[in-house]
Coordinates of N, CA, C and O in Angstrom, one line a residue:
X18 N 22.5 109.0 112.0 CA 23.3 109.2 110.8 C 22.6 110.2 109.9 O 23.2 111.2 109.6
X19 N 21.5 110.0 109.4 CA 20.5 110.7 108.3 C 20.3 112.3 109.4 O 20.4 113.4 108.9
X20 N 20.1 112.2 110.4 CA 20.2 113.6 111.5 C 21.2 114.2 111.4 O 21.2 115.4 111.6
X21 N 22.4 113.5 111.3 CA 23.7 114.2 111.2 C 24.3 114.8 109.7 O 25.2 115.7 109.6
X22 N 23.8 114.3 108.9 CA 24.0 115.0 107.8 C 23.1 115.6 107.3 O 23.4 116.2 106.3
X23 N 21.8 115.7 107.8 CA 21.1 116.9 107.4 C 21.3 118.0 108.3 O 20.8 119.0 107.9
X24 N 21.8 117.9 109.1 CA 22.5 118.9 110.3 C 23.6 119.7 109.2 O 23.5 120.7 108.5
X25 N 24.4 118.7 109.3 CA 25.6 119.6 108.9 C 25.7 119.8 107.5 O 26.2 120.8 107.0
X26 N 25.0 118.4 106.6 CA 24.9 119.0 105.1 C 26.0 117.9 103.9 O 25.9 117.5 102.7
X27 N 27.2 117.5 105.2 CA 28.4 116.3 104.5 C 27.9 114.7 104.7 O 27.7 114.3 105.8
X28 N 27.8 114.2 103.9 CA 27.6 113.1 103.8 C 28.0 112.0 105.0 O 28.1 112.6 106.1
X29 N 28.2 111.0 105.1 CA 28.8 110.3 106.6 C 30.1 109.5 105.8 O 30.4 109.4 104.7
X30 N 30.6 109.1 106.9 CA 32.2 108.0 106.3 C 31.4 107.5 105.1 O 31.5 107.9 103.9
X31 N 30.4 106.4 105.6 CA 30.3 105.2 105.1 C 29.5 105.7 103.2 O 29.8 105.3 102.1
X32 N 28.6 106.6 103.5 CA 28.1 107.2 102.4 C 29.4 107.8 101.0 O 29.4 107.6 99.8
X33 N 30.4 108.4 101.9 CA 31.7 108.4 100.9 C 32.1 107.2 100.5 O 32.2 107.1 99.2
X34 N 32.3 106.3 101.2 CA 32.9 105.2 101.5 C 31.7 104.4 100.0 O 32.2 103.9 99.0
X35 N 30.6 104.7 100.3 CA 30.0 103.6 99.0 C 29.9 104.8 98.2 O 29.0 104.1 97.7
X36 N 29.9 105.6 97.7 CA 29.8 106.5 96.4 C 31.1 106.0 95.9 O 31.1 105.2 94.9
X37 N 32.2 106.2 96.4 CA 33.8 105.8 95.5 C 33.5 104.1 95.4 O 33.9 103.8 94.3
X38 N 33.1 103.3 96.0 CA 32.7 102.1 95.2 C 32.6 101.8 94.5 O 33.4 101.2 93.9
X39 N 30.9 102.3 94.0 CA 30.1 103.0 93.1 C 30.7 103.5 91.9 O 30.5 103.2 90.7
X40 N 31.7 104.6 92.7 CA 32.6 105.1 90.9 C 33.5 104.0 90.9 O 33.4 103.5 89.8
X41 N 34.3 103.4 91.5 CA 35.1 102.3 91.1 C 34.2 101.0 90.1 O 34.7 100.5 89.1
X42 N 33.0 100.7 90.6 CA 32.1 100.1 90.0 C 31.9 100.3 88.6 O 31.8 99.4 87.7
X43 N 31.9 101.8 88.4 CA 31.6 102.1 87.1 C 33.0 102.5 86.2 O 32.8 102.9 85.1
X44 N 33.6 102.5 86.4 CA 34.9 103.1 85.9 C 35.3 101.4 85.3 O 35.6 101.3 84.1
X45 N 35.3 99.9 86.3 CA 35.7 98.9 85.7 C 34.6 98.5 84.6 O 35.1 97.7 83.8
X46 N 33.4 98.8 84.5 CA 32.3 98.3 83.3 C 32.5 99.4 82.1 O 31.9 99.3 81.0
X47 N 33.1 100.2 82.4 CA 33.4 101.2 81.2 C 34.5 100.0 80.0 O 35.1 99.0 80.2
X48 N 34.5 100.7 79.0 CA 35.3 99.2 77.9 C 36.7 100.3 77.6 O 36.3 101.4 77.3
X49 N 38.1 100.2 77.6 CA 38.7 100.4 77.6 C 39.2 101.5 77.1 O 40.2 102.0 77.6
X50 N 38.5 102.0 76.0 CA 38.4 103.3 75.4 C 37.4 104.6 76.0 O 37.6 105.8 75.7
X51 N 36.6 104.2 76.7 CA 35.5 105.1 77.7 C 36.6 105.1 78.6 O 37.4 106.0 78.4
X52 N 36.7 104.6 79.3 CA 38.1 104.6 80.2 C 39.2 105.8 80.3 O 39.6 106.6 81.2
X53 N 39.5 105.5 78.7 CA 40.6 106.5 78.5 C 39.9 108.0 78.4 O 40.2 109.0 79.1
X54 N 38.8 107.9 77.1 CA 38.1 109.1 77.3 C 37.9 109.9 78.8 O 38.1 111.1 78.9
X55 N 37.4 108.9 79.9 CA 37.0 109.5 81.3 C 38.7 110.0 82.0 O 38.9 111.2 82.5
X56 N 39.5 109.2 81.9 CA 40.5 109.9 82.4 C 41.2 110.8 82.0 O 41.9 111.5 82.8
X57 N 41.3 110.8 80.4 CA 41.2 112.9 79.9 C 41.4 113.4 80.2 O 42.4 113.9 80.7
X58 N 39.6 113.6 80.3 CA 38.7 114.3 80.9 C 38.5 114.8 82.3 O 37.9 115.7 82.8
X59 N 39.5 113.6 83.3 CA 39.8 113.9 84.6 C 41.1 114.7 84.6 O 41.7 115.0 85.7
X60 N 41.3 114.8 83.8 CA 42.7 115.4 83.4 C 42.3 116.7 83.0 O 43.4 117.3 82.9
X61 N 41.7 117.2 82.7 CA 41.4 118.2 82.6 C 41.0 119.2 81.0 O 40.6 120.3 80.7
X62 N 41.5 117.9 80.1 CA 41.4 118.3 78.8 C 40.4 118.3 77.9 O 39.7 117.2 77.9
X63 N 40.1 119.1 77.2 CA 39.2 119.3 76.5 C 38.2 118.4 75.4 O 38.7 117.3 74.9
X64 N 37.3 118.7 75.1 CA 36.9 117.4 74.2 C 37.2 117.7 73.0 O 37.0 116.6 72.4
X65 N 37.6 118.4 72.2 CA 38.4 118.3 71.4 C 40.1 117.9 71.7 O 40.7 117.4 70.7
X66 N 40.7 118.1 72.8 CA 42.0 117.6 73.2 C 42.1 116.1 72.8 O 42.8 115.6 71.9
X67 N 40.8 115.2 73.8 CA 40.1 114.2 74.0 C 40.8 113.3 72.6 O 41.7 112.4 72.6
X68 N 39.9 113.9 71.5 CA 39.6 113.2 70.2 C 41.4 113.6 69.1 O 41.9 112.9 68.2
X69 N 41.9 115.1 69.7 CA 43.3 114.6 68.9 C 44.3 113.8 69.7 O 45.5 113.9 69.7
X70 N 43.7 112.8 70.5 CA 44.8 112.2 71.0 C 44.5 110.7 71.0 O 45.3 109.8 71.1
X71 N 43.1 110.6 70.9 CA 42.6 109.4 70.5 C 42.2 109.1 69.2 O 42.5 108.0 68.6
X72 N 41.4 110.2 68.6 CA 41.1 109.9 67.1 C 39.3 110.5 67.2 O 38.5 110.6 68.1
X73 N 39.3 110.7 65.8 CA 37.7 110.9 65.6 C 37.4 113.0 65.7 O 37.9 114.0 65.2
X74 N 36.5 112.7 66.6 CA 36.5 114.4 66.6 C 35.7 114.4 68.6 O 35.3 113.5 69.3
X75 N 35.7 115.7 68.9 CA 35.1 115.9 70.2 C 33.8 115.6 70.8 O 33.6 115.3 71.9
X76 N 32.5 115.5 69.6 CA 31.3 115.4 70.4 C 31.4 113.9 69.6 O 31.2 113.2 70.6
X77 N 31.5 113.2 68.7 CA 31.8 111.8 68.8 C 32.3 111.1 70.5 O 31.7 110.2 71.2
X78 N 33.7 111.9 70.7 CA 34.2 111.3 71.8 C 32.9 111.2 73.0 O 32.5 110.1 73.5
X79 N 32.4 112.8 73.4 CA 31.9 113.3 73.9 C 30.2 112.0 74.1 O 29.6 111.7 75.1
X80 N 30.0 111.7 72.6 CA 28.7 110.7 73.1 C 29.1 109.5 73.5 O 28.2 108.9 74.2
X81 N 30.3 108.8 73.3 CA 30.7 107.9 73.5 C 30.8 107.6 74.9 O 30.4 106.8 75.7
X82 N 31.4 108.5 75.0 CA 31.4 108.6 77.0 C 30.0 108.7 77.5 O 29.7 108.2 78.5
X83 N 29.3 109.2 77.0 CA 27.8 109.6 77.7 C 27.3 108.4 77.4 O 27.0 107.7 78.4
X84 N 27.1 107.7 76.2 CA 26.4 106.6 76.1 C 27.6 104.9 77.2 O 27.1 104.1 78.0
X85 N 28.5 105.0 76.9 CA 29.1 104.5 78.1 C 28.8 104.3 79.5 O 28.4 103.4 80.3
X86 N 29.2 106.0 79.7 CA 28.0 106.2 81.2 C 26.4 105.7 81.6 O 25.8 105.5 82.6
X87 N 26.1 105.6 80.5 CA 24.4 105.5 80.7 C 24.2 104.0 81.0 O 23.7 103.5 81.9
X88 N 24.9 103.3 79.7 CA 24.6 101.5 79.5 C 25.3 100.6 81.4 O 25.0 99.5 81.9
X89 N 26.3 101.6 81.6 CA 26.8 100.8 82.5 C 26.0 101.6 84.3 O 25.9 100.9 85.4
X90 N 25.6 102.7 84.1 CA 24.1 103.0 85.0 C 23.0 101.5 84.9 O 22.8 100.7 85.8
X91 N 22.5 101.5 83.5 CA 21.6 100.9 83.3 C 21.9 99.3 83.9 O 21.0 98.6 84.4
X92 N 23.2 98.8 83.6 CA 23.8 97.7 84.0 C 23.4 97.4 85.8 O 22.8 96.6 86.5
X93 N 24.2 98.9 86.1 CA 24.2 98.3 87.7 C 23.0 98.9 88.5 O 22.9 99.0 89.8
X94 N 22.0 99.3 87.6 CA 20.7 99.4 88.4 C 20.1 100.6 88.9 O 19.1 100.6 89.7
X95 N 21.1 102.0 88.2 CA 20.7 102.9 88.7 C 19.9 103.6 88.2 O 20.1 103.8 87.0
X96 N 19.0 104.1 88.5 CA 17.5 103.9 87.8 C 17.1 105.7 87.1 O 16.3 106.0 86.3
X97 N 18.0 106.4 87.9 CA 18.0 107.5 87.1 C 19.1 107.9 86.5 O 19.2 109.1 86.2
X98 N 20.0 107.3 86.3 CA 21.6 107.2 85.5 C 22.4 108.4 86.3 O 22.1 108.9 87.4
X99 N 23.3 108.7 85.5 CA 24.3 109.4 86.3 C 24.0 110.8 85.9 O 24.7 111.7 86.4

């Protein structure tokens, strides 16, 4: 397996298979408002968009999600965060 993706460079099933875990993992420890911020953001809108639709201003939003991201890294053990 580790021969085959240094060959070719794509990861294997199972390695996809636990990374989307992993984000499913982290996406449920996020608190309901990180949540929304992240899916935005998956949406494609801006961090100022972010904040006129939720409230506050863009790099507010902006730390909230990053500090979100980090605490719930630190939660499930990933030792150099995301």
């Amino acid at each position: 397996e580790v021969m085959n993706e240094l060959m070719d460079g794509q990861p294997s099933p199972s390695e996809v298979l636990s990374r989307r875990e992993l984000l499913e993992q982290m996406r449920a420890s996020l608190s309901d408002e990180e949540r929304q911020i992240a899916e935005l953001r998956g949406q494609g809108l801006g961090w100022e968009q972010v904040a006129e639709r939720l409230g506050g201003n863009g790099n507010t939003r902006r730390m909230q999600l990053t500090r979100g991201i980090e605490r719930v890294a630190r939660d499930l053990g990933l030792e150099d965060g995301i």
